């Protein structure tokens, strides 16, 4: 008898899961968390990889109660999120159908950035000083009383650095608040309030994990170099895959294992961003899903697995996954992820990335670069970058040389000719 798995919003990296489940003999059901797929994710959805497609008529709880009743007749093994927008609905349906997952009672801690930090604070571990404002007056008052600049202003439940801004004055706080409050964010949700936080200082890191019944396997640790942009916050510069062992890594692992438990992440993948500060690691935010916009085959080349393959293994081969717990990964080769950035806007006339980059000694692959006729935007967040390049090589110095070459081409405007 075939086993069924439901994936809610199998977009971005989540689109890679269904083919792996199908390869292992499972049937896959796709569930949308909303009647319309958010525009940013439409191009990544692979409907042909699913056996059944379910979309709600609206986003009411009654509609998902009906969907839960439909699912009960199919006896799915699991209901999991594919990307950020699917986290709450996956938790809700899992609780209604009775499948193993993450509790609906703690779901807000994994979606709401304010609730997330409050949970860490209550548990007595490092967290970010913050305030949830429902009016511009409240936002200005808190920022003024904090007396530390810049202040971070952002939506409470979006993703991909959407509308995140570093503000250095009260006027900038007011402007940032007005651009967020009442508007729809990149996940299609209306911003009913605005989050203000103290800015953390230090080196940023990424820690990915996959959990099974409350036990956490740290799958990757990356240093996450960022670049500040005007009238926004930080954009990705490059991510460097680090060895598991190291003084900093030890602190990150210990802190993250505690944090994942506090946030109720018991089953499935998680993607966390942290800052190493003078007082130790501090969580910026955790998402109870796989890291977005990754070329998981590049990670497989460096580790023998990826966040995607281990997420699938946790469900299809749990005994094999459990045998990995407590083991430390070893790098087979060096790997870096380079995020392109544009200071210009316009229509792409010619994309020269293939011609210029494929000959680099450490080149592994690229994703999401625009085609001729596509618009290119000034990069202010994850959604407006013009492409991602993976560099893989035994020699870290070669990767660094190729990274410098890419940035030189970028600065000279050679990667894209604009009309």
GROMACS .gro file of N, CA, C and O in nm, residues 48-165:
model
  472
   48UNK      N    1   0.327   1.919  -1.161
   48UNK     CA    2   0.329   1.787  -1.224
   48UNK      C    3   0.393   1.680  -1.135
   48UNK      O    4   0.380   1.559  -1.164
   49UNK      N    5   0.460   1.719  -1.027
   49UNK     CA    6   0.523   1.621  -0.939
   49UNK      C    7   0.427   1.568  -0.832
   49UNK      O    8   0.466   1.485  -0.751
   50UNK      N    9   0.302   1.616  -0.834
   50UNK     CA   10   0.205   1.574  -0.731
   50UNK      C   11   0.095   1.487  -0.788
   50UNK      O   12   0.054   1.502  -0.903
   51UNK      N   13   0.045   1.396  -0.703
   51UNK     CA   14  -0.064   1.307  -0.742
   51UNK      C   15  -0.200   1.374  -0.724
   51UNK      O   16  -0.294   1.346  -0.797
   52UNK      N   17  -0.210   1.461  -0.622
   52UNK     CA   18  -0.334   1.533  -0.594
   52UNK      C   19  -0.301   1.679  -0.560
   52UNK      O   20  -0.200   1.706  -0.495
   53UNK      N   21  -0.387   1.768  -0.605
   53UNK     CA   22  -0.371   1.910  -0.574
   53UNK      C   23  -0.495   1.958  -0.499
   53UNK      O   24  -0.608   1.936  -0.545
   54UNK      N   25  -0.476   2.021  -0.385
   54UNK     CA   26  -0.587   2.074  -0.306
   54UNK      C   27  -0.564   2.222  -0.280
   54UNK      O   28  -0.457   2.260  -0.231
   55UNK      N   29  -0.661   2.305  -0.314
   55UNK     CA   30  -0.651   2.448  -0.284
   55UNK      C   31  -0.779   2.494  -0.217
   55UNK      O   32  -0.888   2.452  -0.256
   56UNK      N   33  -0.768   2.579  -0.114
   56UNK     CA   34  -0.887   2.625  -0.043
   56UNK      C   35  -0.962   2.731  -0.123
   56UNK      O   36  -0.902   2.805  -0.202
   57UNK      N   37  -1.094   2.738  -0.103
   57UNK     CA   38  -1.173   2.844  -0.167
   57UNK      C   39  -1.142   2.979  -0.102
   57UNK      O   40  -1.148   3.083  -0.166
   58UNK      N   41  -1.110   2.973   0.028
   58UNK     CA   42  -1.073   3.094   0.102
   58UNK      C   43  -0.981   3.053   0.215
   58UNK      O   44  -0.949   2.934   0.229
   59UNK      N   45  -0.939   3.147   0.297
   59UNK     CA   46  -0.842   3.115   0.403
   59UNK      C   47  -0.906   3.100   0.540
   59UNK      O   48  -0.839   3.113   0.643
   60UNK      N   49  -1.036   3.071   0.547
   60UNK     CA   50  -1.104   3.058   0.675
   60UNK      C   51  -1.071   2.924   0.740
   60UNK      O   52  -1.036   2.826   0.673
   61UNK      N   53  -1.085   2.920   0.873
   61UNK     CA   54  -1.058   2.795   0.945
   61UNK      C   55  -1.156   2.686   0.904
   61UNK      O   56  -1.120   2.568   0.894
   62UNK      N   57  -1.281   2.725   0.875
   62UNK     CA   58  -1.383   2.626   0.833
   62UNK      C   59  -1.339   2.556   0.705
   62UNK      O   60  -1.361   2.436   0.688
   63UNK      N   61  -1.277   2.631   0.615
   63UNK     CA   62  -1.232   2.572   0.489
   63UNK      C   63  -1.124   2.467   0.515
   63UNK      O   64  -1.125   2.358   0.452
   64UNK      N   65  -1.034   2.493   0.609
   64UNK     CA   66  -0.929   2.396   0.638
   64UNK      C   67  -0.982   2.279   0.721
   64UNK      O   68  -0.926   2.168   0.715
   65UNK      N   69  -1.089   2.301   0.795
   65UNK     CA   70  -1.156   2.188   0.863
   65UNK      C   71  -1.210   2.090   0.758
   65UNK      O   72  -1.201   1.968   0.775
   66UNK      N   73  -1.267   2.143   0.649
   66UNK     CA   74  -1.318   2.057   0.540
   66UNK      C   75  -1.203   1.981   0.475
   66UNK      O   76  -1.215   1.861   0.444
   67UNK      N   77  -1.092   2.052   0.449
   67UNK     CA   78  -0.976   1.987   0.387
   67UNK      C   79  -0.923   1.876   0.478
   67UNK      O   80  -0.886   1.768   0.430
   68UNK      N   81  -0.922   1.901   0.609
   68UNK     CA   82  -0.876   1.799   0.705
   68UNK      C   83  -0.961   1.673   0.695
   68UNK      O   84  -0.910   1.560   0.701
   69UNK      N   85  -1.092   1.690   0.679
   69UNK     CA   86  -1.182   1.574   0.666
   69UNK      C   87  -1.153   1.497   0.537
   69UNK      O   88  -1.155   1.374   0.537
   70UNK      N   89  -1.123   1.570   0.429
   70UNK     CA   90  -1.085   1.503   0.303
   70UNK      C   91  -0.957   1.421   0.322
   70UNK      O   92  -0.946   1.308   0.273
   71UNK      N   93  -0.863   1.478   0.393
   71UNK     CA   94  -0.734   1.412   0.410
   71UNK      C   95  -0.745   1.286   0.496
   71UNK      O   96  -0.673   1.189   0.473
   72UNK      N   97  -0.833   1.289   0.593
   72UNK     CA   98  -0.847   1.173   0.683
   72UNK      C   99  -0.880   1.046   0.604
   72UNK      O  100  -0.839   0.936   0.642
   73UNK      N  101  -0.953   1.062   0.494
   73UNK     CA  102  -0.990   0.946   0.411
   73UNK      C  103  -0.870   0.887   0.338
   73UNK      O  104  -0.874   0.771   0.295
   74UNK      N  105  -0.762   0.965   0.326
   74UNK     CA  106  -0.642   0.919   0.255
   74UNK      C  107  -0.534   0.867   0.351
   74UNK      O  108  -0.434   0.810   0.306
   75UNK      N  109  -0.554   0.887   0.481
   75UNK     CA  110  -0.459   0.841   0.584
   75UNK      C  111  -0.315   0.883   0.555
   75UNK      O  112  -0.225   0.800   0.544
   76UNK      N  113  -0.289   1.013   0.540
   76UNK     CA  114  -0.151   1.056   0.514
   76UNK      C  115  -0.061   1.027   0.633
   76UNK      O  116  -0.105   1.031   0.748
   77UNK      N  117   0.065   0.995   0.604
   77UNK     CA  118   0.163   0.970   0.710
   77UNK      C  119   0.204   1.101   0.778
   77UNK      O  120   0.221   1.108   0.899
   78UNK      N  121   0.223   1.205   0.694
   78UNK     CA  122   0.271   1.334   0.745
   78UNK      C  123   0.210   1.449   0.666
   78UNK      O  124   0.173   1.432   0.549
   79UNK      N  125   0.203   1.565   0.730
   79UNK     CA  126   0.164   1.690   0.665
   79UNK      C  127   0.272   1.792   0.701
   79UNK      O  128   0.288   1.826   0.819
   80UNK      N  129   0.346   1.838   0.602
   80UNK     CA  130   0.464   1.921   0.631
   80UNK      C  131   0.462   2.049   0.546
   80UNK      O  132   0.402   2.052   0.439
   81UNK      N  133   0.528   2.157   0.593
   81UNK     CA  134   0.536   2.278   0.512
   81UNK      C  135   0.649   2.269   0.409
   81UNK      O  136   0.754   2.212   0.437
   82UNK      N  137   0.626   2.329   0.291
   82UNK     CA  138   0.732   2.335   0.191
   82UNK      C  139   0.808   2.466   0.200
   82UNK      O  140   0.927   2.470   0.173
   83UNK      N  141   0.738   2.572   0.240
   83UNK     CA  142   0.803   2.702   0.257
   83UNK      C  143   0.732   2.780   0.366
   83UNK      O  144   0.637   2.731   0.428
   84UNK      N  145   0.776   2.903   0.388
   84UNK     CA  146   0.731   2.983   0.504
   84UNK      C  147   0.579   2.997   0.512
   84UNK      O  148   0.520   2.987   0.619
   85UNK      N  149   0.516   3.023   0.398
   85UNK     CA  150   0.372   3.046   0.397
   85UNK      C  151   0.291   2.924   0.442
   85UNK      O  152   0.176   2.936   0.482
   86UNK      N  153   0.352   2.806   0.436
   86UNK     CA  154   0.278   2.683   0.468
   86UNK      C  155   0.291   2.636   0.611
   86UNK      O  156   0.229   2.536   0.650
   87UNK      N  157   0.369   2.706   0.695
   87UNK     CA  158   0.400   2.655   0.829
   87UNK      C  159   0.275   2.643   0.917
   87UNK      O  160   0.247   2.537   0.974
   88UNK      N  161   0.197   2.750   0.928
   88UNK     CA  162   0.080   2.746   1.017
   88UNK      C  163  -0.023   2.645   0.969
   88UNK      O  164  -0.075   2.565   1.049
   89UNK      N  165  -0.052   2.643   0.838
   89UNK     CA  166  -0.153   2.550   0.786
   89UNK      C  167  -0.107   2.405   0.802
   89UNK      O  168  -0.188   2.317   0.834
   90UNK      N  169   0.022   2.379   0.783
   90UNK     CA  170   0.073   2.243   0.804
   90UNK      C  171   0.054   2.201   0.950
   90UNK      O  172   0.012   2.088   0.978
   91UNK      N  173   0.086   2.291   1.044
   91UNK     CA  174   0.065   2.261   1.186
   91UNK      C  175  -0.082   2.237   1.217
   91UNK      O  176  -0.119   2.145   1.291
   92UNK      N  177  -0.168   2.323   1.160
   92UNK     CA  178  -0.312   2.311   1.184
   92UNK      C  179  -0.368   2.179   1.131
   92UNK      O  180  -0.435   2.105   1.204
   93UNK      N  181  -0.339   2.149   1.004
   93UNK     CA  182  -0.392   2.025   0.944
   93UNK      C  183  -0.334   1.902   1.012
   93UNK      O  184  -0.405   1.803   1.032
   94UNK      N  185  -0.207   1.907   1.048
   94UNK     CA  186  -0.145   1.794   1.117
   94UNK      C  187  -0.216   1.767   1.249
   94UNK      O  188  -0.242   1.651   1.285
   95UNK      N  189  -0.251   1.873   1.321
   95UNK     CA  190  -0.320   1.856   1.449
   95UNK      C  191  -0.462   1.803   1.429
   95UNK      O  192  -0.511   1.721   1.507
   96UNK      N  193  -0.530   1.848   1.323
   96UNK     CA  194  -0.667   1.804   1.295
   96UNK      C  195  -0.673   1.660   1.246
   96UNK      O  196  -0.763   1.583   1.282
   97UNK      N  197  -0.575   1.623   1.164
   97UNK     CA  198  -0.574   1.487   1.106
   97UNK      C  199  -0.510   1.386   1.201
   97UNK      O  200  -0.539   1.268   1.199
   98UNK      N  201  -0.420   1.436   1.290
   98UNK     CA  202  -0.357   1.348   1.389
   98UNK      C  203  -0.225   1.290   1.344
   98UNK      O  204  -0.183   1.185   1.394
   99UNK      N  205  -0.154   1.358   1.254
   99UNK     CA  206  -0.024   1.311   1.209
   99UNK      C  207   0.087   1.370   1.296
   99UNK      O  208   0.069   1.473   1.361
  100UNK      N  209   0.203   1.305   1.295
  100UNK     CA  210   0.318   1.354   1.371
  100UNK      C  211   0.372   1.481   1.308
  100UNK      O  212   0.393   1.486   1.187
  101UNK      N  213   0.394   1.584   1.390
  101UNK     CA  214   0.446   1.709   1.338
  101UNK      C  215   0.487   1.801   1.451
  101UNK      O  216   0.534   1.754   1.555
  102UNK      N  217   0.470   1.931   1.430
  102UNK     CA  218   0.496   2.030   1.534
  102UNK      C  219   0.362   2.081   1.587
  102UNK      O  220   0.269   2.103   1.510
  103UNK      N  221   0.354   2.101   1.718
  103UNK     CA  222   0.226   2.133   1.782
  103UNK      C  223   0.167   2.265   1.733
  103UNK      O  224   0.238   2.366   1.722
  104UNK      N  225   0.037   2.265   1.708
  104UNK     CA  226  -0.034   2.388   1.671
  104UNK      C  227  -0.030   2.488   1.787
  104UNK      O  228  -0.034   2.610   1.766
  105UNK      N  229  -0.015   2.439   1.910
  105UNK     CA  230  -0.016   2.527   2.027
  105UNK      C  231   0.106   2.620   2.033
  105UNK      O  232   0.102   2.724   2.098
  106UNK      N  233   0.215   2.579   1.967
  106UNK     CA  234   0.335   2.662   1.965
  106UNK      C  235   0.365   2.716   1.826
  106UNK      O  236   0.473   2.770   1.802
  107UNK      N  237   0.270   2.705   1.735
  107UNK     CA  238   0.293   2.744   1.596
  107UNK      C  239   0.331   2.891   1.583
  107UNK      O  240   0.417   2.928   1.501
  108UNK      N  241   0.269   2.978   1.663
  108UNK     CA  242   0.297   3.122   1.654
  108UNK      C  243   0.443   3.153   1.684
  108UNK      O  244   0.499   3.249   1.631
  109UNK      N  245   0.507   3.071   1.769
  109UNK     CA  246   0.647   3.095   1.803
  109UNK      C  247   0.737   3.075   1.682
  109UNK      O  248   0.849   3.125   1.678
  110UNK      N  249   0.688   3.000   1.585
  110UNK     CA  250   0.770   2.969   1.466
  110UNK      C  251   0.736   3.057   1.346
  110UNK      O  252   0.798   3.045   1.242
  111UNK      N  253   0.636   3.145   1.360
  111UNK     CA  254   0.600   3.234   1.250
  111UNK      C  255   0.610   3.380   1.290
  111UNK      O  256   0.647   3.465   1.210
  112UNK      N  257   0.575   3.411   1.414
  112UNK     CA  258   0.571   3.549   1.459
  112UNK      C  259   0.704   3.586   1.524
  112UNK      O  260   0.741   3.531   1.628
  113UNK      N  261   0.777   3.678   1.463
  113UNK     CA  262   0.912   3.710   1.510
  113UNK      C  263   0.911   3.771   1.650
  113UNK      O  264   1.007   3.753   1.726
  114UNK      N  265   0.806   3.841   1.685
  114UNK     CA  266   0.795   3.898   1.820
  114UNK      C  267   0.777   3.786   1.923
  114UNK      O  268   0.849   3.779   2.023
  115UNK      N  269   0.682   3.696   1.897
  115UNK     CA  270   0.656   3.584   1.989
  115UNK      C  271   0.779   3.495   2.004
  115UNK      O  272   0.807   3.442   2.111
  116UNK      N  273   0.853   3.480   1.895
  116UNK     CA  274   0.975   3.399   1.895
  116UNK      C  275   1.076   3.453   1.996
  116UNK      O  276   1.128   3.379   2.081
  117UNK      N  277   1.103   3.583   1.990
  117UNK     CA  278   1.200   3.643   2.081
  117UNK      C  279   1.150   3.642   2.226
  117UNK      O  280   1.229   3.622   2.320
  118UNK      N  281   1.020   3.662   2.244
  118UNK     CA  282   0.963   3.660   2.379
  118UNK      C  283   0.978   3.522   2.443
  118UNK      O  284   1.003   3.510   2.563
  119UNK      N  285   0.965   3.416   2.361
  119UNK     CA  286   0.982   3.280   2.413
  119UNK      C  287   1.125   3.256   2.459
  119UNK      O  288   1.149   3.194   2.564
  120UNK      N  289   1.223   3.305   2.382
  120UNK     CA  290   1.364   3.291   2.420
  120UNK      C  291   1.391   3.367   2.550
  120UNK      O  292   1.459   3.318   2.640
  121UNK      N  293   1.339   3.489   2.557
  121UNK     CA  294   1.357   3.574   2.675
  121UNK      C  295   1.299   3.507   2.800
  121UNK      O  296   1.363   3.503   2.906
  122UNK      N  297   1.179   3.452   2.786
  122UNK     CA  298   1.113   3.384   2.898
  122UNK      C  299   1.193   3.264   2.945
  122UNK      O  300   1.198   3.232   3.064
  123UNK      N  301   1.260   3.196   2.850
  123UNK     CA  302   1.339   3.077   2.883
  123UNK      C  303   1.476   3.113   2.939
  123UNK      O  304   1.551   3.025   2.981
  124UNK      N  305   1.511   3.242   2.936
  124UNK     CA  306   1.636   3.286   2.998
  124UNK      C  307   1.759   3.273   2.911
  124UNK      O  308   1.871   3.269   2.962
  125UNK      N  309   1.741   3.268   2.779
  125UNK     CA  310   1.859   3.265   2.691
  125UNK      C  311   1.862   3.394   2.608
  125UNK      O  312   1.763   3.467   2.600
  126UNK      N  313   1.976   3.421   2.546
  126UNK     CA  314   1.995   3.548   2.473
  126UNK      C  315   1.882   3.574   2.374
  126UNK      O  316   1.844   3.485   2.296
  127UNK      N  317   1.829   3.697   2.375
  127UNK     CA  318   1.725   3.738   2.282
  127UNK      C  319   1.745   3.885   2.249
  127UNK      O  320   1.832   3.952   2.305
  128UNK      N  321   1.664   3.937   2.158
  128UNK     CA  322   1.679   4.075   2.110
  128UNK      C  323   1.580   4.166   2.182
  128UNK      O  324   1.459   4.138   2.182
  129UNK      N  325   1.624   4.280   2.239
  129UNK     CA  326   1.530   4.380   2.291
  129UNK      C  327   1.439   4.428   2.178
  129UNK      O  328   1.487   4.458   2.068
  130UNK      N  329   1.306   4.434   2.204
  130UNK     CA  330   1.214   4.459   2.094
  130UNK      C  331   1.083   4.522   2.142
  130UNK      O  332   1.056   4.528   2.262
  131UNK      N  333   1.002   4.565   2.044
  131UNK     CA  334   0.872   4.625   2.073
  131UNK      C  335   0.781   4.603   1.953
  131UNK      O  336   0.824   4.615   1.838
  132UNK      N  337   0.655   4.571   1.980
  132UNK     CA  338   0.556   4.552   1.873
  132UNK      C  339   0.464   4.673   1.871
  132UNK      O  340   0.388   4.697   1.965
  133UNK      N  341   0.473   4.752   1.765
  133UNK     CA  342   0.400   4.877   1.757
  133UNK      C  343   0.274   4.864   1.670
  133UNK      O  344   0.277   4.802   1.564
  134UNK      N  345   0.166   4.924   1.717
  134UNK     CA  346   0.041   4.926   1.642
  134UNK      C  347   0.009   5.066   1.590
  134UNK      O  348  -0.093   5.087   1.524
  135UNK      N  349   0.095   5.162   1.623
  135UNK     CA  350   0.079   5.298   1.571
  135UNK      C  351   0.217   5.359   1.555
  135UNK      O  352   0.314   5.318   1.620
  136UNK      N  353   0.224   5.458   1.467
  136UNK     CA  354   0.352   5.523   1.443
  136UNK      C  355   0.400   5.596   1.568
  136UNK      O  356   0.520   5.606   1.594
  137UNK      N  357   0.306   5.647   1.648
  137UNK     CA  358   0.343   5.715   1.773
  137UNK      C  359   0.412   5.619   1.869
  137UNK      O  360   0.512   5.654   1.933
  138UNK      N  361   0.358   5.498   1.881
  138UNK     CA  362   0.419   5.396   1.967
  138UNK      C  363   0.560   5.363   1.919
  138UNK      O  364   0.654   5.349   1.998
  139UNK      N  365   0.574   5.349   1.787
  139UNK     CA  366   0.705   5.313   1.729
  139UNK      C  367   0.808   5.422   1.758
  139UNK      O  368   0.921   5.393   1.800
  140UNK      N  369   0.771   5.546   1.737
  140UNK     CA  370   0.863   5.658   1.759
  140UNK      C  371   0.901   5.671   1.907
  140UNK      O  372   1.017   5.697   1.941
  141UNK      N  373   0.803   5.649   1.994
  141UNK     CA  374   0.827   5.660   2.139
  141UNK      C  375   0.927   5.554   2.184
  141UNK      O  376   1.023   5.582   2.256
  142UNK      N  377   0.908   5.427   2.139
  142UNK     CA  378   0.997   5.319   2.182
  142UNK      C  379   1.139   5.342   2.129
  142UNK      O  380   1.237   5.326   2.201
  143UNK      N  381   1.150   5.379   2.001
  143UNK     CA  382   1.281   5.403   1.941
  143UNK      C  383   1.355   5.515   2.014
  143UNK      O  384   1.475   5.507   2.040
  144UNK      N  385   1.280   5.619   2.050
  144UNK     CA  386   1.340   5.732   2.121
  144UNK      C  387   1.390   5.691   2.259
  144UNK      O  388   1.501   5.727   2.301
  145UNK      N  389   1.308   5.610   2.330
  145UNK     CA  390   1.344   5.566   2.464
  145UNK      C  391   1.458   5.465   2.463
  145UNK      O  392   1.538   5.459   2.556
  146UNK      N  393   1.467   5.383   2.355
  146UNK     CA  394   1.576   5.287   2.344
  146UNK      C  395   1.710   5.361   2.340
  146UNK      O  396   1.807   5.320   2.406
  147UNK      N  397   1.715   5.468   2.263
  147UNK     CA  398   1.835   5.553   2.261
  147UNK      C  399   1.957   5.489   2.197
  147UNK      O  400   2.069   5.532   2.220
  148UNK      N  401   1.936   5.382   2.118
  148UNK     CA  402   2.048   5.317   2.047
  148UNK      C  403   2.014   5.313   1.899
  148UNK      O  404   1.908   5.263   1.861
  149UNK      N  405   2.103   5.365   1.819
  149UNK     CA  406   2.078   5.366   1.675
  149UNK      C  407   2.185   5.286   1.601
  149UNK      O  408   2.297   5.280   1.648
  150UNK      N  409   2.150   5.223   1.489
  150UNK     CA  410   2.018   5.223   1.426
  150UNK      C  411   1.919   5.128   1.495
  150UNK      O  412   1.959   5.037   1.568
  151UNK      N  413   1.790   5.152   1.469
  151UNK     CA  414   1.681   5.064   1.513
  151UNK      C  415   1.636   4.984   1.392
  151UNK      O  416   1.625   5.037   1.281
  152UNK      N  417   1.609   4.854   1.411
  152UNK     CA  418   1.560   4.769   1.303
  152UNK      C  419   1.408   4.775   1.301
  152UNK      O  420   1.342   4.755   1.404
  153UNK      N  421   1.350   4.804   1.185
  153UNK     CA  422   1.204   4.808   1.168
  153UNK      C  423   1.168   4.707   1.060
  153UNK      O  424   1.228   4.708   0.951
  154UNK      N  425   1.072   4.617   1.090
  154UNK     CA  426   1.039   4.512   0.993
  154UNK      C  427   0.900   4.454   1.018
  154UNK      O  428   0.844   4.469   1.128
  155UNK      N  429   0.844   4.383   0.918
  155UNK     CA  430   0.718   4.310   0.940
  155UNK      C  431   0.740   4.200   1.043
  155UNK      O  432   0.851   4.146   1.056
  156UNK      N  433   0.633   4.163   1.112
  156UNK     CA  434   0.648   4.063   1.218
  156UNK      C  435   0.643   3.921   1.164
  156UNK      O  436   0.687   3.827   1.231
  157UNK      N  437   0.591   3.903   1.042
  157UNK     CA  438   0.577   3.766   0.991
  157UNK      C  439   0.594   3.757   0.840
  157UNK      O  440   0.513   3.700   0.770
  158UNK      N  441   0.705   3.815   0.789
  158UNK     CA  442   0.736   3.798   0.648
  158UNK      C  443   0.865   3.718   0.636
  158UNK      O  444   0.904   3.648   0.730
  159UNK      N  445   0.934   3.729   0.523
  159UNK     CA  446   1.056   3.649   0.501
  159UNK      C  447   1.143   3.718   0.397
  159UNK      O  448   1.102   3.814   0.332
  160UNK      N  449   1.267   3.668   0.383
  160UNK     CA  450   1.356   3.715   0.278
  160UNK      C  451   1.398   3.860   0.291
  160UNK      O  452   1.423   3.927   0.192
  161UNK      N  453   1.407   3.911   0.417
  161UNK     CA  454   1.445   4.051   0.445
  161UNK      C  455   1.345   4.149   0.385
  161UNK      O  456   1.377   4.266   0.362
  162UNK      N  457   1.222   4.105   0.363
  162UNK     CA  458   1.115   4.188   0.309
  162UNK      C  459   1.093   4.311   0.397
  162UNK      O  460   1.058   4.299   0.515
  163UNK      N  461   1.111   4.430   0.341
  163UNK     CA  462   1.083   4.559   0.407
  163UNK      C  463   1.162   4.582   0.536
  163UNK      O  464   1.127   4.670   0.615
  164UNK      N  465   1.268   4.505   0.559
  164UNK     CA  466   1.352   4.527   0.677
  164UNK      C  467   1.436   4.652   0.652
  164UNK      O  468   1.495   4.668   0.546
  165UNK      N  469   1.440   4.740   0.753
  165UNK     CA  470   1.514   4.865   0.735
  165UNK      C  471   1.587   4.905   0.863
  165UNK      O  472   1.532   4.891   0.972
   0.00000   0.00000   0.00000
